[in-house]
PDB file of C-alpha atoms in Angstrom:
ATOM      1  CA  MET A 319      48.590-195.871 -34.857  1.00 90.00           C
ATOM      2  CA  LEU A 320      49.099-198.160 -31.956  1.00 90.00           C
ATOM      3  CA  GLY A 321      47.766-201.635 -32.089  1.00 89.00           C
ATOM      4  CA  PRO A 322      48.096-204.798 -33.967  1.00 91.00           C
ATOM      5  CA  LYS A 323      48.077-204.642 -37.940  1.00 89.00           C
ATOM      6  CA  ALA A 324      44.726-206.264 -38.298  1.00 92.00           C
ATOM      7  CA  ARG A 325      43.088-203.709 -36.020  1.00 92.00           C
ATOM      8  CA  VAL A 326      44.864-201.000 -37.930  1.00 88.00           C
ATOM      9  CA  GLN A 327      43.780-202.276 -41.263  1.00 86.00           C
ATOM     10  CA  LYS A 328      40.245-202.733 -39.754  1.00 87.00           C
ATOM     11  CA  ILE A 329      40.072-199.261 -38.544  1.00 86.00           C
ATOM     12  CA  LEU A 330      41.187-197.640 -41.942  1.00 84.00           C
ATOM     13  CA  ALA A 331      38.825-199.691 -43.860  1.00 84.00           C
ATOM     14  CA  ALA A 332      35.965-198.600 -41.639  1.00 83.00           C
ATOM     15  CA  LEU A 333      36.893-194.839 -41.935  1.00 79.00           C
ATOM     16  CA  ASN A 334      37.500-194.996 -45.545  1.00 70.00           C
ATOM     17  CA  VAL A 335      41.041-193.335 -45.389  1.00 68.00           C
ATOM     18  CA  LYS A 336      42.108-191.990 -48.722  1.00 74.00           C
ATOM     19  CA  GLU A 337      45.766-191.411 -47.883  1.00 74.00           C
ATOM     20  CA  ARG A 338      46.603-194.747 -45.901  1.00 76.00           C
ATOM     21  CA  GLU A 339      50.266-194.451 -46.935  1.00 75.00           C
ATOM     22  CA  ARG A 340      50.392-191.443 -44.549  1.00 79.00           C
ATOM     23  CA  VAL A 341      49.234-193.580 -41.546  1.00 83.00           C
ATOM     24  CA  PHE A 342      51.821-195.708 -39.688  1.00 84.00           C
ATOM     25  CA  GLY A 343      50.235-198.707 -38.062  1.00 87.00           C
ATOM     26  CA  PRO A 344      51.548-200.400 -36.216  1.00 89.00           C
ATOM     27  CA  VAL A 345      53.709-197.453 -35.380  1.00 92.00           C
ATOM     28  CA  GLY A 346      57.349-197.848 -34.021  1.00 93.00           C
ATOM     29  CA  LEU A 347      60.390-199.323 -34.844  1.00 93.00           C
ATOM     30  CA  ASP A 348      61.150-202.963 -33.988  1.00 92.00           C
ATOM     31  CA  LEU A 349      63.466-202.427 -30.901  1.00 92.00           C
ATOM     32  CA  GLY A 350      62.151-205.162 -28.920  1.00 92.00           C
ATOM     33  CA  ALA A 351      60.298-202.846 -26.756  1.00 91.00           C
ATOM     34  CA  ASP A 352      58.759-203.991 -23.332  1.00 93.00           C
ATOM     35  CA  GLY A 353      56.647-201.433 -21.616  1.00 94.00           C
ATOM     36  CA  PRO A 354      55.201-197.919 -22.401  1.00 95.00           C
ATOM     37  CA  GLU A 355      58.435-196.116 -22.111  1.00 96.00           C
ATOM     38  CA  GLN A 356      60.141-198.244 -24.551  1.00 96.00           C
ATOM     39  CA  VAL A 357      57.165-198.180 -27.070  1.00 94.00           C
ATOM     40  CA  ALA A 358      57.301-194.479 -26.922  1.00 96.00           C
ATOM     41  CA  LEU A 359      60.992-194.505 -27.586  1.00 96.00           C
ATOM     42  CA  SER A 360      60.430-196.723 -30.693  1.00 95.00           C
ATOM     43  CA  VAL A 361      57.547-194.441 -31.859  1.00 95.00           C
ATOM     44  CA  VAL A 362      59.770-191.311 -31.588  1.00 96.00           C
ATOM     45  CA  ALA A 363      62.517-193.130 -33.228  1.00 95.00           C
ATOM     46  CA  GLU A 364      60.320-193.911 -36.254  1.00 94.00           C
ATOM     47  CA  MET A 365      59.043-190.280 -36.411  1.00 94.00           C
ATOM     48  CA  LEU A 366      62.644-188.925 -36.621  1.00 95.00           C
ATOM     49  CA  ALA A 367      63.728-191.580 -39.370  1.00 93.00           C
ATOM     50  CA  VAL A 368      60.424-190.506 -41.286  1.00 91.00           C
ATOM     51  CA  ALA A 369      61.063-186.762 -40.928  1.00 93.00           C
ATOM     52  CA  SER A 370      64.714-187.221 -41.734  1.00 91.00           C
ATOM     53  CA  ARG A 371      63.762-189.408 -44.874  1.00 91.00           C
ATOM     54  CA  ARG A 372      66.015-191.937 -43.664  1.00 88.00           C
ATOM     55  CA  SER A 373      65.519-195.833 -43.363  1.00 86.00           C
ATOM     56  CA  ALA A 374      66.103-196.829 -39.824  1.00 86.00           C
ATOM     57  CA  GLY A 375      68.964-199.272 -40.217  1.00 86.00           C
ATOM     58  CA  HIS A 376      72.112-199.652 -38.373  1.00 86.00           C
ATOM     59  CA  LEU A 377      74.598-196.812 -38.573  1.00 82.00           C
ATOM     60  CA  ARG A 378      77.417-199.407 -38.989  1.00 86.00           C
ATOM     61  CA  ASP A 379      75.923-200.472 -42.333  1.00 87.00           C
ATOM     62  CA  ARG A 380      76.102-196.951 -43.743  1.00 82.00           C
ATOM     63  CA  GLU A 381      78.822-196.397 -46.301  1.00 84.00           C
ATOM     64  CA  ALA A 382      78.345-192.599 -46.647  1.00 81.00           C
ATOM     65  CA  ALA A 383      79.338-190.008 -44.055  1.00 81.00           C
ATOM     66  CA  LEU A 384      76.485-189.043 -41.453  1.00 75.00           C
ATOM     67  CA  HIS A 385      77.183-185.391 -41.730  1.00 76.00           C
ATOM     68  CA  ALA A 386      78.038-183.418 -44.685  1.00 64.00           C
ATOM     69  CA  GLY A 387      81.433-181.331 -44.112  1.00 58.00           C
TER      70      GLY A 387
END
C-alpha cells in the first residue's frame, strides 16, 4: 500500500484487516526514490525480495554464494 505509515495504519484499522502482516505499507524499499518510475522500481524490488524470502540487503554483505552449484 502506497502512502505514509500513519495513513496505512488508519486504513487498516478502519477496514479491520485480520492479516495485517500480509499488507506491506508503506510499500517499497528505501532506495531514495524520486518520482513515479523510481517508486515503482522500489516496489518491484521489495516484491522480488519477499517472493524469494530474502532480506533486501547488500550483496557485498552476503557470506554465502548467491546460487547453488
